[in-house]
PDB file of C-alpha atoms and ligand atoms in Angstrom:
ATOM      1  CA  MET A  15     -12.166 -13.868  -7.068  1.00 37.00           C
ATOM      2  CA  SER A  16     -12.738 -11.095  -4.859  1.00 38.00           C
ATOM      3  CA  ASN A  17     -11.257  -7.935  -5.381  1.00 40.00           C
ATOM      4  CA  THR A  18     -10.562  -7.541  -1.943  1.00 42.00           C
ATOM      5  CA  GLU A  19      -8.123  -7.987   0.317  1.00 45.00           C
ATOM      6  CA  PRO A  20      -9.264 -10.563   2.806  1.00 42.00           C
ATOM      7  CA  GLY A  21      -9.554  -8.349   7.029  1.00 45.00           C
ATOM      8  CA  PHE A  22      -7.589  -8.936   8.947  1.00 42.00           C
ATOM      9  CA  THR A  23      -6.914  -8.402  12.804  1.00 40.00           C
ATOM     10  CA  VAL A  24      -6.107  -5.188  14.399  1.00 42.00           C
ATOM     11  CA  ILE A  25      -5.119  -5.255  17.908  1.00 42.00           C
ATOM     12  CA  ASP A  26      -6.425  -1.603  19.721  1.00 41.00           C
ATOM     13  CA  LYS A  27      -4.223   0.387  22.558  1.00 43.00           C
ATOM     14  CA  ARG A  28      -6.342  -1.425  24.496  1.00 41.00           C
ATOM     15  CA  GLY A  29      -5.315  -5.386  23.390  1.00 44.00           C
ATOM     16  CA  THR A  30      -8.042  -6.712  22.339  1.00 42.00           C
ATOM     17  CA  ASN A  31      -8.061  -8.629  18.945  1.00 43.00           C
ATOM     18  CA  ARG A  32     -11.045  -7.374  17.051  1.00 41.00           C
ATOM     19  CA  ALA A  33     -11.405  -8.718  12.875  1.00 41.00           C
ATOM     20  CA  GLU A  34     -11.038  -5.222  10.982  1.00 41.00           C
ATOM     21  CA  GLU A  35     -14.502  -5.163   8.957  1.00 37.00           C
ATOM     22  CA  THR A  36     -13.746  -3.615   6.367  1.00 40.00           C
ATOM     23  CA  ALA A  37     -11.429  -4.535   3.879  1.00 41.00           C
ATOM     24  CA  VAL A  38      -9.461  -2.885   1.815  1.00 45.00           C
ATOM     25  CA  VAL A  39     -10.539  -1.739  -1.757  1.00 43.00           C
ATOM     26  CA  ILE A  40      -6.771  -3.913  -3.480  1.00 46.00           C
ATOM     27  CA  GLU A  41      -7.622  -4.651  -7.794  1.00 51.00           C
ATOM     28  CA  PRO A  42     -10.288  -2.722  -9.694  1.00 52.00           C
ATOM     29  CA  ASP A  43     -12.148  -5.553 -11.553  1.00 52.00           C
ATOM     30  CA  ALA A  44      -9.523  -6.864 -14.226  1.00 53.00           C
ATOM     31  CA  PRO A  45     -10.857  -7.840 -18.157  1.00 51.00           C
ATOM     32  CA  LYS A  46     -10.710 -12.260 -17.185  1.00 51.00           C
ATOM     33  CA  THR A  47     -10.577 -13.269 -20.496  1.00 55.00           C
ATOM     34  CA  GLY A  48      -6.589 -12.295 -22.095  1.00 63.00           C
ATOM     35  CA  LYS A  49      -6.750 -12.761 -25.353  1.00 79.00           C
ATOM     36  CA  ARG A  50      -3.070 -12.934 -25.417  1.00 92.00           C
ATOM     37  CA  SER A  51      -0.101 -15.341 -23.537  1.00 94.00           C
ATOM     38  CA  TRP A  52       2.779 -15.384 -21.687  1.00 96.00           C
ATOM     39  CA  LYS A  53       6.045 -15.765 -23.426  1.00 96.00           C
ATOM     40  CA  GLY A  54       7.419 -18.997 -21.257  1.00 95.00           C
ATOM     41  CA  ALA A  55       6.217 -18.431 -17.047  1.00 96.00           C
ATOM     42  CA  VAL A  56       5.971 -14.534 -15.080  1.00 97.00           C
ATOM     43  CA  GLU A  57       8.598 -14.398 -12.492  1.00 98.00           C
ATOM     44  CA  TYR A  58       8.663 -12.521  -8.964  1.00 98.00           C
ATOM     45  CA  LEU A  59      12.170 -10.087  -8.530  1.00 98.00           C
ATOM     46  CA  SER A  60      11.828  -8.194  -5.050  1.00 97.00           C
ATOM     47  CA  ILE A  61      13.464  -4.982  -5.418  1.00 97.00           C
ATOM     48  CA  PRO A  62      14.327  -1.527  -3.393  1.00 96.00           C
ATOM     49  CA  LYS A  63      11.613   0.567  -4.462  1.00 91.00           C
ATOM     50  CA  PRO A  64      11.139   4.268  -3.398  1.00 88.00           C
ATOM     51  CA  THR A  65       7.984   5.143  -1.467  1.00 81.00           C
ATOM     52  CA  PRO A  66       7.255   8.872   0.239  1.00 76.00           C
ATOM     53  CA  THR A  67       8.003   7.280   3.155  1.00 76.00           C
ATOM     54  CA  GLY A  68      11.290   6.029   2.374  1.00 83.00           C
ATOM     55  CA  MET A  69      12.320   3.221   0.286  1.00 90.00           C
ATOM     56  CA  LEU A  70      10.803  -0.238   0.935  1.00 91.00           C
ATOM     57  CA  MET A  71      11.170  -3.265   0.249  1.00 94.00           C
ATOM     58  CA  ALA A  72       8.381  -4.935  -3.593  1.00 96.00           C
ATOM     59  CA  VAL A  73       7.292  -7.280  -5.424  1.00 97.00           C
ATOM     60  CA  GLN A  74       8.562  -6.886  -8.831  1.00 97.00           C
ATOM     61  CA  ALA A  75       6.228  -9.850 -11.638  1.00 98.00           C
ATOM     62  CA  VAL A  76       8.008  -9.632 -14.745  1.00 98.00           C
ATOM     63  CA  GLY A  77       5.771 -11.065 -18.418  1.00 97.00           C
ATOM     64  CA  LEU A  78       7.220 -10.926 -21.394  1.00 96.00           C
ATOM     65  CA  ARG A  79       3.700 -11.481 -23.741  1.00 95.00           C
ATOM     66  CA  ASP A  80       3.713 -13.648 -26.958  1.00 94.00           C
ATOM     67  CA  ASP A  81       4.066 -10.614 -29.291  1.00 91.00           C
ATOM     68  CA  GLY A  82       7.227  -9.522 -27.933  1.00 92.00           C
ATOM     69  CA  SER A  83       6.555  -6.462 -25.047  1.00 93.00           C
ATOM     70  CA  LEU A  84       7.791  -6.272 -21.654  1.00 95.00           C
ATOM     71  CA  PHE A  85       5.348  -6.069 -18.899  1.00 96.00           C
ATOM     72  CA  THR A  86       6.567  -5.587 -15.478  1.00 96.00           C
ATOM     73  CA  ALA A  87       4.209  -5.195 -12.073  1.00 96.00           C
ATOM     74  CA  ASP A  88       4.844  -4.269  -8.498  1.00 95.00           C
ATOM     75  CA  TYR A  89       3.106  -4.394  -5.277  1.00 95.00           C
ATOM     76  CA  ILE A  90       5.155  -3.073  -2.540  1.00 93.00           C
ATOM     77  CA  LEU A  91       5.203  -4.959   0.306  1.00 92.00           C
ATOM     78  CA  PRO A  92       4.569  -3.767   4.202  1.00 88.00           C
ATOM     79  CA  PRO A  93       7.482  -3.654   6.580  1.00 86.00           C
ATOM     80  CA  ILE A  94       6.176  -6.514   8.274  1.00 87.00           C
ATOM     81  CA  LEU A  95       4.287  -9.079   6.229  1.00 87.00           C
ATOM     82  CA  PRO A  96       1.037  -9.907   7.696  1.00 83.00           C
ATOM     83  CA  LYS A  97      -0.003 -13.825   8.504  1.00 82.00           C
ATOM     84  CA  ASN A  98      -1.025 -15.204   5.985  1.00 85.00           C
ATOM     85  CA  PHE A  99      -0.405 -13.131   3.794  1.00 84.00           C
ATOM     86  CA  ASP A 100      -0.841 -13.555  -0.601  1.00 90.00           C
ATOM     87  CA  TRP A 101       1.319 -10.778  -2.406  1.00 91.00           C
ATOM     88  CA  LYS A 102       2.016 -13.234  -4.906  1.00 94.00           C
ATOM     89  CA  SER A 103      -2.041 -13.861  -5.888  1.00 94.00           C
ATOM     90  CA  VAL A 104      -2.086  -9.925  -5.924  1.00 93.00           C
ATOM     91  CA  VAL A 105       1.664  -8.810  -8.430  1.00 96.00           C
ATOM     92  CA  THR A 106       0.098 -11.731 -10.994  1.00 96.00           C
ATOM     93  CA  LYS A 107      -3.729 -10.560 -10.798  1.00 95.00           C
ATOM     94  CA  ARG A 108      -1.528  -7.049 -11.910  1.00 96.00           C
ATOM     95  CA  ILE A 109       0.905  -8.441 -14.518  1.00 96.00           C
ATOM     96  CA  ASP A 110      -1.386 -11.018 -16.051  1.00 95.00           C
ATOM     97  CA  SER A 111      -4.174  -7.562 -16.851  1.00 95.00           C
ATOM     98  CA  TYR A 112      -1.735  -6.668 -19.472  1.00 95.00           C
ATOM     99  CA  LEU A 113      -3.199 -10.332 -21.714  1.00 95.00           C
ATOM    100  CA  ALA A 114      -6.492  -8.317 -22.234  1.00 91.00           C
ATOM    101  CA  CYS A 115      -5.994  -4.744 -23.034  1.00 91.00           C
ATOM    102  CA  ASP A 116      -4.018  -2.508 -25.485  1.00 89.00           C
ATOM    103  CA  CYS A 117      -0.668  -2.065 -24.186  1.00 93.00           C
ATOM    104  CA  SER A 118       2.032  -2.432 -26.908  1.00 89.00           C
ATOM    105  CA  ARG A 119       5.300  -0.998 -27.915  1.00 85.00           C
ATOM    106  CA  GLU A 120       3.698   0.902 -30.090  1.00 86.00           C
ATOM    107  CA  ILE A 121       0.783   2.872 -28.473  1.00 87.00           C
ATOM    108  CA  GLY A 122       2.636   2.509 -24.857  1.00 92.00           C
ATOM    109  CA  THR A 123       0.422   2.452 -21.773  1.00 94.00           C
ATOM    110  CA  CYS A 124      -2.769   2.048 -22.561  1.00 95.00           C
ATOM    111  CA  GLY A 125      -6.128   3.709 -20.529  1.00 94.00           C
ATOM    112  CA  MET A 126      -6.844   1.778 -18.488  1.00 94.00           C
ATOM    113  CA  HIS A 127      -3.426   0.709 -17.517  1.00 95.00           C
ATOM    114  CA  GLN A 128      -2.435   3.903 -17.525  1.00 95.00           C
ATOM    115  CA  GLN A 129      -5.130   4.585 -14.495  1.00 95.00           C
ATOM    116  CA  TYR A 130      -5.331   1.309 -12.604  1.00 95.00           C
ATOM    117  CA  GLU A 131      -1.274   2.173 -12.280  1.00 93.00           C
ATOM    118  CA  ARG A 132      -2.243   4.943 -10.950  1.00 94.00           C
ATOM    119  CA  GLN A 133      -5.050   3.178  -8.831  1.00 95.00           C
ATOM    120  CA  TRP A 134      -2.389   0.786  -7.682  1.00 94.00           C
ATOM    121  CA  MET A 135       0.172   3.013  -6.413  1.00 90.00           C
ATOM    122  CA  GLU A 136      -2.738   4.278  -4.320  1.00 92.00           C
ATOM    123  CA  GLN A 137      -3.472   1.500  -2.829  1.00 91.00           C
ATOM    124  CA  ASP A 138       0.084   0.869  -1.744  1.00 91.00           C
ATOM    125  CA  ALA A 139      -0.233   3.309   0.126  1.00 90.00           C
ATOM    126  CA  GLN A 140      -3.138   2.654   1.987  1.00 90.00           C
ATOM    127  CA  ARG A 141      -2.181  -0.558   2.711  1.00 87.00           C
ATOM    128  CA  LEU A 142       1.198   1.177   4.278  1.00 88.00           C
ATOM    129  CA  ASN A 143      -0.541   3.482   6.288  1.00 88.00           C
ATOM    130  CA  MET A 144      -2.904   0.629   7.646  1.00 86.00           C
ATOM    131  CA  PHE A 145      -0.241  -0.871   8.653  1.00 84.00           C
ATOM    132  CA  ALA A 146       1.605   1.180  10.411  1.00 83.00           C
ATOM    133  CA  SER A 147      -1.069   2.944  11.935  1.00 88.00           C
ATOM    134  CA  GLN A 148      -1.206  -0.768  14.057  1.00 87.00           C
ATOM    135  CA  PRO A 149       0.490  -1.445  17.611  1.00 90.00           C
ATOM    136  CA  VAL A 150       3.993  -2.678  16.784  1.00 90.00           C
ATOM    137  CA  PRO A 151       5.033  -6.317  17.630  1.00 92.00           C
ATOM    138  CA  GLU A 152       6.488  -6.767  20.687  1.00 94.00           C
ATOM    139  CA  CYS A 153       9.158  -9.060  19.603  1.00 95.00           C
ATOM    140  CA  ILE A 154       9.996  -6.266  16.638  1.00 93.00           C
ATOM    141  CA  GLU A 155       9.573  -3.144  18.839  1.00 93.00           C
ATOM    142  CA  VAL A 156      12.605  -5.060  21.603  1.00 95.00           C
ATOM    143  CA  MET A 157      15.069  -6.618  18.039  1.00 94.00           C
ATOM    144  CA  VAL A 158      14.623  -2.459  17.103  1.00 92.00           C
ATOM    145  CA  ASN A 159      15.522  -0.923  21.048  1.00 93.00           C
ATOM    146  CA  LEU A 160      18.628  -2.949  21.081  1.00 94.00           C
ATOM    147  CA  GLN A 161      19.425  -1.833  17.682  1.00 92.00           C
ATOM    148  CA  ARG A 162      19.479   0.544  17.928  1.00 91.00           C
ATOM    149  CA  GLN A 163      21.923   0.680  21.853  1.00 90.00           C
ATOM    150  CA  LYS A 164      24.530  -0.958  18.569  1.00 86.00           C
ATOM    151  CA  GLN A 165      24.544   2.349  16.682  1.00 76.00           C
ATOM    152  CA  PRO A 166      27.866   3.417  17.625  1.00 71.00           C
ATOM    153  CA  LYS A 167      27.622   7.126  19.232  1.00 67.00           C
ATOM    154  CA  VAL A 168      27.766  10.602  16.792  1.00 66.00           C
ATOM    155  CA  VAL A 169      31.260  11.650  17.318  1.00 64.00           C
ATOM    156  CA  LEU A 170      31.367  15.784  16.071  1.00 66.00           C
ATOM    157  CA  ALA A 171      35.132  16.544  15.366  1.00 65.00           C
ATOM    158  CA  LYS A 172      36.998  18.937  17.659  1.00 67.00           C
ATOM    159  CA  GLY A 173      39.065  21.405  16.691  1.00 69.00           C
ATOM    160  CA  PRO A 174      39.888  23.816  13.237  1.00 69.00           C
ATOM    161  CA  LEU A 175      38.649  21.696   9.847  1.00 68.00           C
ATOM    162  CA  PRO A 176      41.494  20.920   8.157  1.00 67.00           C
ATOM    163  CA  PRO A 177      43.273  23.006   5.567  1.00 71.00           C
ATOM    164  CA  LYS A 178      41.583  23.090   2.102  1.00 68.00           C
ATOM    165  CA  LYS A 179      44.149  21.599  -0.581  1.00 64.00           C
TER     166      LYS A 179
HETATM  167 ZN1  LIG B 228      -2.829  -2.140 -21.177  1.00 89.88          ZN
END
């Protein structure tokens, strides 16, 4: 499996489409051969996740390893989902890396995953920054403007505040 995300199309300010040639490296090479397996299937949840830019949605893979250890792996979703967006293979690759490592309830997080987990956060942040730098599609812009107009105006209280009890 490739360790890069496919390049995506950037629409520059002149409105010209150009393929972005610099694909983002998203995952370190995880060991291919898992020593272990999942009990049952890996499940996927959508969860709110705090990020430096506020609360965003993330996909969380949840798996129970055959030794009874529980693992989760998150992947932060950009607010506007790119076309052909394959979150599942990325987050599955992340959680599957726990099948071939020394993480355990006794040891805790292994050295490899201390490194990976930091890289995953950096990679998600890098991806979000890149999406944020792209122009907002017109339909989204129109929708956001309409929503703003519907928001109730802030009314400031007039007169003295009620006495404290
Ligand atoms: Zn590990």
